[in-house]
JSON list of C-alpha atoms in Angstrom, two decimals:
[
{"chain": "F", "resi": 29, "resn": "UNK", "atom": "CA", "xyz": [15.52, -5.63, -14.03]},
{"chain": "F", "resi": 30, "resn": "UNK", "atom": "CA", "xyz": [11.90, -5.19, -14.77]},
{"chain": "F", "resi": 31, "resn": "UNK", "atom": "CA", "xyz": [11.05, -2.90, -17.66]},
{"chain": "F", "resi": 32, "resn": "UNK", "atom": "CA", "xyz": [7.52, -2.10, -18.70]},
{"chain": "F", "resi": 33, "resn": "UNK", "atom": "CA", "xyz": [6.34, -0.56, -22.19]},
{"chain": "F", "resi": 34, "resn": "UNK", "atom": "CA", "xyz": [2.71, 1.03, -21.88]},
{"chain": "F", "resi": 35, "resn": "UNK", "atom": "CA", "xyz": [0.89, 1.90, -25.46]},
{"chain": "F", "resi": 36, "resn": "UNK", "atom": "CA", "xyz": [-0.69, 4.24, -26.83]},
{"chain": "F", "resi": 37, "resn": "UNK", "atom": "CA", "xyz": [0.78, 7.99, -25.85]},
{"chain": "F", "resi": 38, "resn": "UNK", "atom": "CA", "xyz": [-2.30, 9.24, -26.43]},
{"chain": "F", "resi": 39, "resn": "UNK", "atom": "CA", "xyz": [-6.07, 7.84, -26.71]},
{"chain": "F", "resi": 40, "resn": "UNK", "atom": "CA", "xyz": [-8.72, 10.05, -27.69]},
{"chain": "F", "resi": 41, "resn": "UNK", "atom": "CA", "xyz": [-12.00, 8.52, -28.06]},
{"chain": "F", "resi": 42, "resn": "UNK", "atom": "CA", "xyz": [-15.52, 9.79, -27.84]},
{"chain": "F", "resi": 43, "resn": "UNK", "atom": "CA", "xyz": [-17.96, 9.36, -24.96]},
{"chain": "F", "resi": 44, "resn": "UNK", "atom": "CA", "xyz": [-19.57, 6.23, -24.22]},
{"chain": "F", "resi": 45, "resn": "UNK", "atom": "CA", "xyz": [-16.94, 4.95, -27.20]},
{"chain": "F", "resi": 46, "resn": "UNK", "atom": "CA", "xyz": [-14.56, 2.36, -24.98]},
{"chain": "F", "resi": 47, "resn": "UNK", "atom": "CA", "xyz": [-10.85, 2.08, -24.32]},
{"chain": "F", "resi": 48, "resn": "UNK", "atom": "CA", "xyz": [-8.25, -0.10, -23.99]},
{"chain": "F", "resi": 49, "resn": "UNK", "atom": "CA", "xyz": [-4.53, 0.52, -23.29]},
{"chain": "F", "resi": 50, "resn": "UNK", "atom": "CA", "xyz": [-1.78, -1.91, -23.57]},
{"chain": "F", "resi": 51, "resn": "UNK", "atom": "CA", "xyz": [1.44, -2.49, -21.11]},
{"chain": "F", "resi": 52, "resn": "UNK", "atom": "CA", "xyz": [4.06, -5.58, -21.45]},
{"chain": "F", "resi": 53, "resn": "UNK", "atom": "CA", "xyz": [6.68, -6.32, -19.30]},
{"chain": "F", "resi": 54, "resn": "UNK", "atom": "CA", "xyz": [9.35, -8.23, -18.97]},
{"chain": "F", "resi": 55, "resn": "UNK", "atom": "CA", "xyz": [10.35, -10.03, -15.32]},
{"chain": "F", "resi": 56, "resn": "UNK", "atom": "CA", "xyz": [8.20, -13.48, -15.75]},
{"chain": "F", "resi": 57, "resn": "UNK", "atom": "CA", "xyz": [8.85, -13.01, -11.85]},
{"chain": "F", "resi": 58, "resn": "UNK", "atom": "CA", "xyz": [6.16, -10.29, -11.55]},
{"chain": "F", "resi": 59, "resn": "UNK", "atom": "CA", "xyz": [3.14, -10.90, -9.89]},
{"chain": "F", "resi": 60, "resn": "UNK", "atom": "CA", "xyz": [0.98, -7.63, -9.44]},
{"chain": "F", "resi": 61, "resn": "UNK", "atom": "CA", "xyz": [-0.10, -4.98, -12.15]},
{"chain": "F", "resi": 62, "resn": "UNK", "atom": "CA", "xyz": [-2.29, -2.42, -10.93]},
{"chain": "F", "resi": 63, "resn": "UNK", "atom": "CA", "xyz": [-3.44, 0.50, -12.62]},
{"chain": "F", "resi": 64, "resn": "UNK", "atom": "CA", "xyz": [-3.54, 3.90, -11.85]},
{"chain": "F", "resi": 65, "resn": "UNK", "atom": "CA", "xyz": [-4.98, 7.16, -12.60]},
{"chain": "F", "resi": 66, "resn": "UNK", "atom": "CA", "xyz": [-3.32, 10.89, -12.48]},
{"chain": "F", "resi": 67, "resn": "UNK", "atom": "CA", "xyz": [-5.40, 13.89, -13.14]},
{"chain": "F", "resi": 68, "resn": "UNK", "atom": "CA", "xyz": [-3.56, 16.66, -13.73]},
{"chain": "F", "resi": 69, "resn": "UNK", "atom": "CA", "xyz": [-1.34, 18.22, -10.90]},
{"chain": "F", "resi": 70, "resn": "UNK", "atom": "CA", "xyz": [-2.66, 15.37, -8.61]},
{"chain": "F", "resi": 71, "resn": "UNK", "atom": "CA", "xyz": [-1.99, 12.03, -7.26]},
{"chain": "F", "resi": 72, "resn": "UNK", "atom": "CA", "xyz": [-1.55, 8.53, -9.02]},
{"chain": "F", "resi": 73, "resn": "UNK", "atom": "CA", "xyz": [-4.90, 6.91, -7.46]},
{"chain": "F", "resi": 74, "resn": "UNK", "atom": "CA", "xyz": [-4.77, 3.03, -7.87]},
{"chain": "F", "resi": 75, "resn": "UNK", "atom": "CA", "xyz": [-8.16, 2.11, -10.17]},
{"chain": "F", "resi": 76, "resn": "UNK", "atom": "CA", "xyz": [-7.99, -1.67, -10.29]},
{"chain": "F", "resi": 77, "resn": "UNK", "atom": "CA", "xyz": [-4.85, -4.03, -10.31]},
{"chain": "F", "resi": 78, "resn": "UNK", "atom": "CA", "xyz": [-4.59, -7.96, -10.84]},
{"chain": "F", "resi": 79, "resn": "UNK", "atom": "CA", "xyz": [-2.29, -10.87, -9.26]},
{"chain": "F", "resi": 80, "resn": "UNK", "atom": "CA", "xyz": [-1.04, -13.62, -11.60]},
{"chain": "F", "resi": 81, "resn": "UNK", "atom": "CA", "xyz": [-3.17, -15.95, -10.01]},
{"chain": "F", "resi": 82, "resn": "UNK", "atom": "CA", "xyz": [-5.87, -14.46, -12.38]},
{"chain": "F", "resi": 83, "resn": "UNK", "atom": "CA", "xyz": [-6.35, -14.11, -15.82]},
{"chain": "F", "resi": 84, "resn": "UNK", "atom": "CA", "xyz": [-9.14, -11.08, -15.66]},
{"chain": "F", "resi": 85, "resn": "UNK", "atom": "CA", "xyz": [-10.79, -8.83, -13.26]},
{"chain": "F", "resi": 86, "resn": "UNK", "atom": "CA", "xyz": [-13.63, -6.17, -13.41]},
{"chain": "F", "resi": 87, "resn": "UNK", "atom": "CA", "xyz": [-14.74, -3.06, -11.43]},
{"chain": "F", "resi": 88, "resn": "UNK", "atom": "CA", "xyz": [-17.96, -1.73, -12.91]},
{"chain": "F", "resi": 89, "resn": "UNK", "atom": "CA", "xyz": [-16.92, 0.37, -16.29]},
{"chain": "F", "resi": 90, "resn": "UNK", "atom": "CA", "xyz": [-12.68, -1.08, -15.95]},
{"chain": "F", "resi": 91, "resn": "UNK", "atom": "CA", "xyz": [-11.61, -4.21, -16.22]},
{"chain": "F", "resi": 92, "resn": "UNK", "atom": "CA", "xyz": [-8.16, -5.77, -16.41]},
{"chain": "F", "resi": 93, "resn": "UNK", "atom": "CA", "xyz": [-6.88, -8.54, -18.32]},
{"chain": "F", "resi": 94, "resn": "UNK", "atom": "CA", "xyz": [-3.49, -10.37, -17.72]},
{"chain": "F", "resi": 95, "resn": "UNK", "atom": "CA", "xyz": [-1.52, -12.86, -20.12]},
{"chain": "F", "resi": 96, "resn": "UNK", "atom": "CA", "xyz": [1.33, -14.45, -18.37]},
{"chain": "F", "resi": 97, "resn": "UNK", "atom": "CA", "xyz": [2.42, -16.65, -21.06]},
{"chain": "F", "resi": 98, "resn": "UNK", "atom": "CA", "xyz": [2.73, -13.38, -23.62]},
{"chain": "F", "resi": 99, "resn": "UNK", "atom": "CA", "xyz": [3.57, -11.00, -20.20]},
{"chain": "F", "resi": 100, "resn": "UNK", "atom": "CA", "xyz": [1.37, -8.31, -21.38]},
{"chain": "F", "resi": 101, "resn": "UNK", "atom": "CA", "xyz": [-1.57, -7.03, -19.39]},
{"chain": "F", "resi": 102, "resn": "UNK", "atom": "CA", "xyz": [-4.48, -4.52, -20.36]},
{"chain": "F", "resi": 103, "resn": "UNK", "atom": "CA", "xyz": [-7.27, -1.89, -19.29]},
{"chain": "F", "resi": 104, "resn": "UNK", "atom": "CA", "xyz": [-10.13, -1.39, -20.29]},
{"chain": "F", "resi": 105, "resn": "UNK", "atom": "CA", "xyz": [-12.83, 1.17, -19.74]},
{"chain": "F", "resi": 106, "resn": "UNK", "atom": "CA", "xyz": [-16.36, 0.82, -21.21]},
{"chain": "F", "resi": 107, "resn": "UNK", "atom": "CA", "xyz": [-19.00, 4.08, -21.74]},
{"chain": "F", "resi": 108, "resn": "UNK", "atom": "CA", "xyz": [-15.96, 6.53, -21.33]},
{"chain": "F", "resi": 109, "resn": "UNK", "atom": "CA", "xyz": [-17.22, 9.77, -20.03]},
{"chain": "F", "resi": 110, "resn": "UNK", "atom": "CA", "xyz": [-15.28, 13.18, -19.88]},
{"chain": "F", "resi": 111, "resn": "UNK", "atom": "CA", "xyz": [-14.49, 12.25, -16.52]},
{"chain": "F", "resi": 112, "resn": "UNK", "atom": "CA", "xyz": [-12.36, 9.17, -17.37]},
{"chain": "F", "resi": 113, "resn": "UNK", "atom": "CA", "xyz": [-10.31, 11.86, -18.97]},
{"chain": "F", "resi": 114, "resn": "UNK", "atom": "CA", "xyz": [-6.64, 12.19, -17.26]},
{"chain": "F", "resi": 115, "resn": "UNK", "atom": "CA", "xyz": [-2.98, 10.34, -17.69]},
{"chain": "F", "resi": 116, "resn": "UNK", "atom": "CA", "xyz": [-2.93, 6.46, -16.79]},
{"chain": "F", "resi": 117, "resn": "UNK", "atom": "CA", "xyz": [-0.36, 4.33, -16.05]},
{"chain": "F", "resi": 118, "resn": "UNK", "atom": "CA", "xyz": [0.10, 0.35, -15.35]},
{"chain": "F", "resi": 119, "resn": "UNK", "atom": "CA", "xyz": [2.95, -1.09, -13.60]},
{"chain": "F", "resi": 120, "resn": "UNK", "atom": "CA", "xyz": [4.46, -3.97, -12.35]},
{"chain": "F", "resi": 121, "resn": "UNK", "atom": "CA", "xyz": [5.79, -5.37, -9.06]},
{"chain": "F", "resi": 122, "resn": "UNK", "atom": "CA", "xyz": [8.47, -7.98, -9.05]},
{"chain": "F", "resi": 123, "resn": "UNK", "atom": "CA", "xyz": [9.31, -7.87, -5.53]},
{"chain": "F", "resi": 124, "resn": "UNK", "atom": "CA", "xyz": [12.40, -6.72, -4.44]},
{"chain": "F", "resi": 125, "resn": "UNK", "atom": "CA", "xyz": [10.37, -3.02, -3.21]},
{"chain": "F", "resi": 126, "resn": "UNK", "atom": "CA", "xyz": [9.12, -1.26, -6.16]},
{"chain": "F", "resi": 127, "resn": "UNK", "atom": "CA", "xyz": [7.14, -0.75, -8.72]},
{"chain": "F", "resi": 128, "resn": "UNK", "atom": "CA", "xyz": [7.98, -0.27, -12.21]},
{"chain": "F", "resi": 129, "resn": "UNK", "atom": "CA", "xyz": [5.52, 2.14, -13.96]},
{"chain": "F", "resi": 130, "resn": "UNK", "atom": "CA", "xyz": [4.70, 2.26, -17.69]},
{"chain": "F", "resi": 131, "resn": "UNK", "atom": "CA", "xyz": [5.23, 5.85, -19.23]},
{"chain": "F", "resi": 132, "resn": "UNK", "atom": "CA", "xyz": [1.89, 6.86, -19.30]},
{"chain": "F", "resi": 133, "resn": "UNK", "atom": "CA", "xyz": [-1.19, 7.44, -21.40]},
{"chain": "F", "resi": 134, "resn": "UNK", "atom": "CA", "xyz": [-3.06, 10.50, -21.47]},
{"chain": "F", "resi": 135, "resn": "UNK", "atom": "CA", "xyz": [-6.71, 9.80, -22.30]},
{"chain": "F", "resi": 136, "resn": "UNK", "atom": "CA", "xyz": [-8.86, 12.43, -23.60]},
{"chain": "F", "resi": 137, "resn": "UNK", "atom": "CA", "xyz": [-12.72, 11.75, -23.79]},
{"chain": "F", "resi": 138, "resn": "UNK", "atom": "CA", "xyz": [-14.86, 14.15, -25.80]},
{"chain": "F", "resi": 139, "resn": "UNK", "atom": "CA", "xyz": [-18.09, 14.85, -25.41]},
{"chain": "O", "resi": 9, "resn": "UNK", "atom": "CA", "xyz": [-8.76, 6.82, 8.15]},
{"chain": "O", "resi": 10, "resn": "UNK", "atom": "CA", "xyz": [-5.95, 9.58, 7.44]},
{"chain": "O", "resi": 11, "resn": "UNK", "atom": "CA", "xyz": [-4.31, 8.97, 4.00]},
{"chain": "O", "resi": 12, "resn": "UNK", "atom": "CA", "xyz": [-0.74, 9.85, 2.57]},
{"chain": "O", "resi": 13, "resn": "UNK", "atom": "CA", "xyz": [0.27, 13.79, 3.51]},
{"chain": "O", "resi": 14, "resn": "UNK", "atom": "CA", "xyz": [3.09, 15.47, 2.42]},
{"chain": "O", "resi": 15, "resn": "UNK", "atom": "CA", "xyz": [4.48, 18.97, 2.88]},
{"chain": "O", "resi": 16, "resn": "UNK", "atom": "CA", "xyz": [5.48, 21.23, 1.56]},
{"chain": "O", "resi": 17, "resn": "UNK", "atom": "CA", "xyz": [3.45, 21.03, -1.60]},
{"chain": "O", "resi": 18, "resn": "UNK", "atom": "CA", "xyz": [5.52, 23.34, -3.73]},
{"chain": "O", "resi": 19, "resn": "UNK", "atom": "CA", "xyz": [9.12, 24.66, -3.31]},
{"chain": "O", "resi": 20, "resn": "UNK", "atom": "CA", "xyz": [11.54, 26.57, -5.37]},
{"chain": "O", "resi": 21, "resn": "UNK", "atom": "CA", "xyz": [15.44, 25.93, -4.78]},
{"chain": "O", "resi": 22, "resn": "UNK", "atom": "CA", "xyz": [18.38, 26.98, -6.29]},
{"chain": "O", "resi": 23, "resn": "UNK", "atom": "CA", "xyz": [21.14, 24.86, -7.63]},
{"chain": "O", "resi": 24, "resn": "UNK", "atom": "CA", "xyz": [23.45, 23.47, -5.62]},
{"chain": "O", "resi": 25, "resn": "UNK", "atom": "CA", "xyz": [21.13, 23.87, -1.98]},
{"chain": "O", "resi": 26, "resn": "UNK", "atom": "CA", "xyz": [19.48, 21.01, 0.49]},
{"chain": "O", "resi": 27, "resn": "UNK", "atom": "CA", "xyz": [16.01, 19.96, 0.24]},
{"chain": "O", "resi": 28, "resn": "UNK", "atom": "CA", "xyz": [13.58, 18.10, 2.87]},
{"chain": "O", "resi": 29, "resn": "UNK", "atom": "CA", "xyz": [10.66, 16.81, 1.97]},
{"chain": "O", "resi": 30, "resn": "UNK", "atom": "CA", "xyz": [8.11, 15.02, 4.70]},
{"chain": "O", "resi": 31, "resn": "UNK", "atom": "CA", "xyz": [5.41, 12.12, 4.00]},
{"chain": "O", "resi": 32, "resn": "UNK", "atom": "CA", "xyz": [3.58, 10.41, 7.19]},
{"chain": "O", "resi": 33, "resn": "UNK", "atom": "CA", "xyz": [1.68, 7.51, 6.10]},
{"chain": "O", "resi": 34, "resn": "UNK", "atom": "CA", "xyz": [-1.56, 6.22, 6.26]},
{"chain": "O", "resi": 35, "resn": "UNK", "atom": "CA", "xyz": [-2.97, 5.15, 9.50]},
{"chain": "O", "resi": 36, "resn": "UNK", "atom": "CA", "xyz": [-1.96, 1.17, 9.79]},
{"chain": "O", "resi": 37, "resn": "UNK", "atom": "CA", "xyz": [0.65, 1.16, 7.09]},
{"chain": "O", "resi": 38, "resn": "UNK", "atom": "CA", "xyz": [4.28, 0.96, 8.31]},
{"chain": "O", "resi": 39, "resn": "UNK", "atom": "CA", "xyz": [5.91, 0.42, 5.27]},
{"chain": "O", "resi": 40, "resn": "UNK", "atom": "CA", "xyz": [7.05, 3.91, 2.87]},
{"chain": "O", "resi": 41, "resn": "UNK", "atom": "CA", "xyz": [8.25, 4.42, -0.97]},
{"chain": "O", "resi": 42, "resn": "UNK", "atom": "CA", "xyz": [9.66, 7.44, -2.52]},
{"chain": "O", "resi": 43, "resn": "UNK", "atom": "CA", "xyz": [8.94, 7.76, -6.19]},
{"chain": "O", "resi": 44, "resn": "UNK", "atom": "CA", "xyz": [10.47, 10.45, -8.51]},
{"chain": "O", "resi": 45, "resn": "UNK", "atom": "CA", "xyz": [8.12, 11.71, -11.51]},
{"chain": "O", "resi": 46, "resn": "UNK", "atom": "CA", "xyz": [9.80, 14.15, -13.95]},
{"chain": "O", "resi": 47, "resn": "UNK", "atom": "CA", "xyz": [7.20, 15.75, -15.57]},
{"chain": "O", "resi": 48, "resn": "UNK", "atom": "CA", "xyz": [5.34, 13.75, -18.90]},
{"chain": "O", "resi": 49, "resn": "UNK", "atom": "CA", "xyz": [7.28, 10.52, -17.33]},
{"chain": "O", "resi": 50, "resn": "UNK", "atom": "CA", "xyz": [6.05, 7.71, -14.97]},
{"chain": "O", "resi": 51, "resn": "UNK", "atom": "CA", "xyz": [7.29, 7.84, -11.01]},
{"chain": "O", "resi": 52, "resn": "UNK", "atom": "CA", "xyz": [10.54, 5.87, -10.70]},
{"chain": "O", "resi": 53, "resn": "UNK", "atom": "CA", "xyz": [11.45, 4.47, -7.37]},
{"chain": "O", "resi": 54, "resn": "UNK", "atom": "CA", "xyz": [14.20, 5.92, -5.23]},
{"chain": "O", "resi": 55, "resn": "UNK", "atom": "CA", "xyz": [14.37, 4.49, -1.93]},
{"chain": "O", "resi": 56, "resn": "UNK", "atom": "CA", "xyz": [11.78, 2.22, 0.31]},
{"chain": "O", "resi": 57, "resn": "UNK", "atom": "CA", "xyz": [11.95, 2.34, 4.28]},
{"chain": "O", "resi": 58, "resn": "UNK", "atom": "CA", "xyz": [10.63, -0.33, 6.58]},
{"chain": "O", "resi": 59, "resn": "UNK", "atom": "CA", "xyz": [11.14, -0.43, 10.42]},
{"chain": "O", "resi": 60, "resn": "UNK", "atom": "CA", "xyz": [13.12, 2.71, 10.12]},
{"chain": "O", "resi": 61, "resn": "UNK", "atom": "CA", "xyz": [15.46, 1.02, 8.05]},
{"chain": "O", "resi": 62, "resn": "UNK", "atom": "CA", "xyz": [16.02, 1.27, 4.10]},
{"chain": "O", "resi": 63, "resn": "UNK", "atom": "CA", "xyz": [14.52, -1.59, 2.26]},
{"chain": "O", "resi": 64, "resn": "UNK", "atom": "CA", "xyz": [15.27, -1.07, -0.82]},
{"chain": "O", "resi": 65, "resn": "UNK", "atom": "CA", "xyz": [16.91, 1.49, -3.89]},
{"chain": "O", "resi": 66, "resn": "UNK", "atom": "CA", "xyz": [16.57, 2.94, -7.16]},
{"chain": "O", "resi": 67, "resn": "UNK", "atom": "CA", "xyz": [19.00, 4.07, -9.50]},
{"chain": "O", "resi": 68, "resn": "UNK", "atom": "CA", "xyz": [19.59, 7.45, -7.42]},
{"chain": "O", "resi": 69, "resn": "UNK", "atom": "CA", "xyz": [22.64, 8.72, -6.31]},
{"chain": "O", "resi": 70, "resn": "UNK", "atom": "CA", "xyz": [23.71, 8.69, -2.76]},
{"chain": "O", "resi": 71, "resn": "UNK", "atom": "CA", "xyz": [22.70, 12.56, -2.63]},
{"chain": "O", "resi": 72, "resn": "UNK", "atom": "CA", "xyz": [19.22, 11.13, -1.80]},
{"chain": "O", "resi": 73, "resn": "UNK", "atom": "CA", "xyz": [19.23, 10.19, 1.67]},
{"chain": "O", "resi": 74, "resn": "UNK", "atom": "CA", "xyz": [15.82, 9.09, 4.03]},
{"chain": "O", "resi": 75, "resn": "UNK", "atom": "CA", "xyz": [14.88, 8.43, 7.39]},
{"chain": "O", "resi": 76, "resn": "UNK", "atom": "CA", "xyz": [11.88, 6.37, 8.76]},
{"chain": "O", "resi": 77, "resn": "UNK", "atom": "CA", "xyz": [10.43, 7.49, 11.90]},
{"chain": "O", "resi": 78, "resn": "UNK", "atom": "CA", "xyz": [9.24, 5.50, 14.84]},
{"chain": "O", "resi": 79, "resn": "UNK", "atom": "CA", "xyz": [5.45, 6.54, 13.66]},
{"chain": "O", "resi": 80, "resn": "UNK", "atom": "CA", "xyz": [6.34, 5.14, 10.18]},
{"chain": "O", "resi": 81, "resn": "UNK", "atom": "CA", "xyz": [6.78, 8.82, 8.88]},
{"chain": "O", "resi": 82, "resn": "UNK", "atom": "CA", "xyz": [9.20, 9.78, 6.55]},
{"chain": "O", "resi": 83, "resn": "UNK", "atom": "CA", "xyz": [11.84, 12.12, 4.93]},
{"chain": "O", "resi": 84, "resn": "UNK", "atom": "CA", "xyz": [13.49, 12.75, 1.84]},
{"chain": "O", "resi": 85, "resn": "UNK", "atom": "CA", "xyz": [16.43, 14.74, 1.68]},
{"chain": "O", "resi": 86, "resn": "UNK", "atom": "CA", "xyz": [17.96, 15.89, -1.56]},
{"chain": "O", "resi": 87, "resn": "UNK", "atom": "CA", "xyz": [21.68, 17.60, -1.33]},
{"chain": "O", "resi": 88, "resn": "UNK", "atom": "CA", "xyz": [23.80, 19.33, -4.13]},
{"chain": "O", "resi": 89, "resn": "UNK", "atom": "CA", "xyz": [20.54, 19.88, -6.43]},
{"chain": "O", "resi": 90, "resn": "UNK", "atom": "CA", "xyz": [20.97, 19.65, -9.53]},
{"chain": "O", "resi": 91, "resn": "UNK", "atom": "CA", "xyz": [18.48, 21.54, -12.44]},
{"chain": "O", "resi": 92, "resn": "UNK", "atom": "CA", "xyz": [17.46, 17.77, -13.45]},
{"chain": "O", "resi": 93, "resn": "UNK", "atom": "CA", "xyz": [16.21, 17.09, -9.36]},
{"chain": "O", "resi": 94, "resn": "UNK", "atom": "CA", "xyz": [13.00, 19.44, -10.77]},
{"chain": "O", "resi": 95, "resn": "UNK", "atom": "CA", "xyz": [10.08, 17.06, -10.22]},
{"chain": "O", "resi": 96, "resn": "UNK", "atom": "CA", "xyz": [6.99, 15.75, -8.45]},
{"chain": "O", "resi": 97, "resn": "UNK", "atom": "CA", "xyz": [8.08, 13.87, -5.48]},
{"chain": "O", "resi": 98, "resn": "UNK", "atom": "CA", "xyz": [5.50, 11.22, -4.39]},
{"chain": "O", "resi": 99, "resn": "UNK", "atom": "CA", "xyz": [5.76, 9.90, -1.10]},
{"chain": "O", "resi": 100, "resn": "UNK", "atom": "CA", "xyz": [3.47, 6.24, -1.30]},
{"chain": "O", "resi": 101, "resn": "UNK", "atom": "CA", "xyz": [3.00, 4.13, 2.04]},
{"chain": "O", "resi": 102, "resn": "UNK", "atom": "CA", "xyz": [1.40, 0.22, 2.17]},
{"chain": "O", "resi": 103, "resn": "UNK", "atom": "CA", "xyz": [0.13, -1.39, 4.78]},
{"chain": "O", "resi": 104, "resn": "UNK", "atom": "CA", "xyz": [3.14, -4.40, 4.55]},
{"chain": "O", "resi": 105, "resn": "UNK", "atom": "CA", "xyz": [6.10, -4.69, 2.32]},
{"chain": "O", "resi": 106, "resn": "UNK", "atom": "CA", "xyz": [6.20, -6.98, -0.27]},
{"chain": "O", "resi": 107, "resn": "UNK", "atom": "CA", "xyz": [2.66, -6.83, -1.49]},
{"chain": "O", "resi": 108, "resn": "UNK", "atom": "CA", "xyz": [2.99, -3.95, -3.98]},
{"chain": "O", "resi": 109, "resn": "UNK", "atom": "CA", "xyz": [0.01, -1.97, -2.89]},
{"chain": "O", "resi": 110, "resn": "UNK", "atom": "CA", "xyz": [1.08, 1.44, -3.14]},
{"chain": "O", "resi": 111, "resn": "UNK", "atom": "CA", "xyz": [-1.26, 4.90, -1.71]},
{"chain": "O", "resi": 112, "resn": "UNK", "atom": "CA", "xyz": [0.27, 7.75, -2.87]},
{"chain": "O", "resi": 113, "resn": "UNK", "atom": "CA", "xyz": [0.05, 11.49, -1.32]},
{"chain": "O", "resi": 114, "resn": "UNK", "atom": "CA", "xyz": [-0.07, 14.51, -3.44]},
{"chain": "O", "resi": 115, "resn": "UNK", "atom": "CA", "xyz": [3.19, 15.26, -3.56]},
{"chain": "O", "resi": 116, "resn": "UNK", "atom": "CA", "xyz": [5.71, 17.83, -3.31]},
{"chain": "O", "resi": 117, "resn": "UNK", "atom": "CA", "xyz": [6.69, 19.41, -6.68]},
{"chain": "O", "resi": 118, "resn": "UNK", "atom": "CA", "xyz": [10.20, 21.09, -5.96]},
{"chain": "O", "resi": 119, "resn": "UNK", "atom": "CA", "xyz": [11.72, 23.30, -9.02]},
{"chain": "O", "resi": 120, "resn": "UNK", "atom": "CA", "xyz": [15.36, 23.79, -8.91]},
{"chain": "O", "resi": 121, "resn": "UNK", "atom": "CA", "xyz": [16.70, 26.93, -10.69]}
]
């Protein structure tokens, strides 16, 4: 089955500094990565996600990159504010129902 | 438009006792996921329902049972909890199956003592 790695842990950075977090996976079958965004003690919200069919995608400060060939897939966020602070997590979706999340990386901007 | 809602929001059980938990879906989406998230870990999938029927499992036992209703809402029962059942449970719907777009509600975060 689909298993997907998600680096670093932890990312602290300073604000307006940018960041970029790193997932692979491994089902060359998967087609759809979003990414999403838990604050503490509250829902996963969906940020941005990405089909196969393209290789990058951008939503103002976040952007997504996907490389089928080396099935790895990345965020980034540009002029990181305290806000951008909380736990995120990418995952993959294979078909056959679910998602697969990463395990998470808890972001921490300072001002 | 009415997103994901879930009740209750907390609960406390004991070992060994029955849990339901309730999700109704966004307006327009008849398709729902149940997700698992132990705390520091990413949601894992348990079950999916579609048309009232299960679409789909996780690696859960049998002790987690669902129901779809007519109005796309949902359960989750839990029987025989265990101390490890002690998580957020995240009730997601999507507007067709097969697509991967997932809108999650807030949750239910049951403790088991």
């Amino acid at each position: 089955g689909e298993n997907v790695e998600q680096h670093p842990s932890t990312l602290s950075v300073q604000e307006g500094d940018s960041a970029v977090i790193k997932c692979t996976y491994s089902d060359s079958a998967s087609n759809y990565f979003p990414w999403y965004k838990q604050e503490l003690g509250k829902r996963p919200q969906l940020i941005i996600d990405i089909r196969s069919n393209v290789g990058e995608k951008k939503d103002q400060r976040i952007a997504v990159t996907l490389n089928k060939t080396a099935k790895h897939f990345s965020l980034h966020i540009t002029e990181t504010q305290p806000e951008d602070s909380a736990v995120y997590f990418c995952a993959a979706w294979a078909g056959f129902q679910k998602l697969v999340f990463g395990t998470g990386t808890r972001l921490l901007v300072s001002p | 438009e009415t997103g994901v809602t879930q009740s209750p929001t907390h609960l406390i059980k004991t070992r060994g006792q029955q849990v339901t938990l309730r999700c109704s879906s966004q307006s327009g989406h008849n398709t729902v996921s149940w997700y698992q998230q132990a705390l520091g870990q990413g949601p894992q999938f348990i079950f999916q329902y579609y048309r009232e029927e299960e679409n789909g499992r996780g690696n859960f036992p049998p002790r987690f049972s669902g129901l779809q209703f007519p109005n796309y809402s949902s359960e989750l029962n839990v029987n025989a909890l265990e101390l490890d059942d002690s998580a957020l449970y995240l009730c997601a719907s999507s507007p067709a199956t097969g697509t991967g777009e997932l809108f999650f509600g807030e949750g239910s975060r049951l403790t088991v003592l």
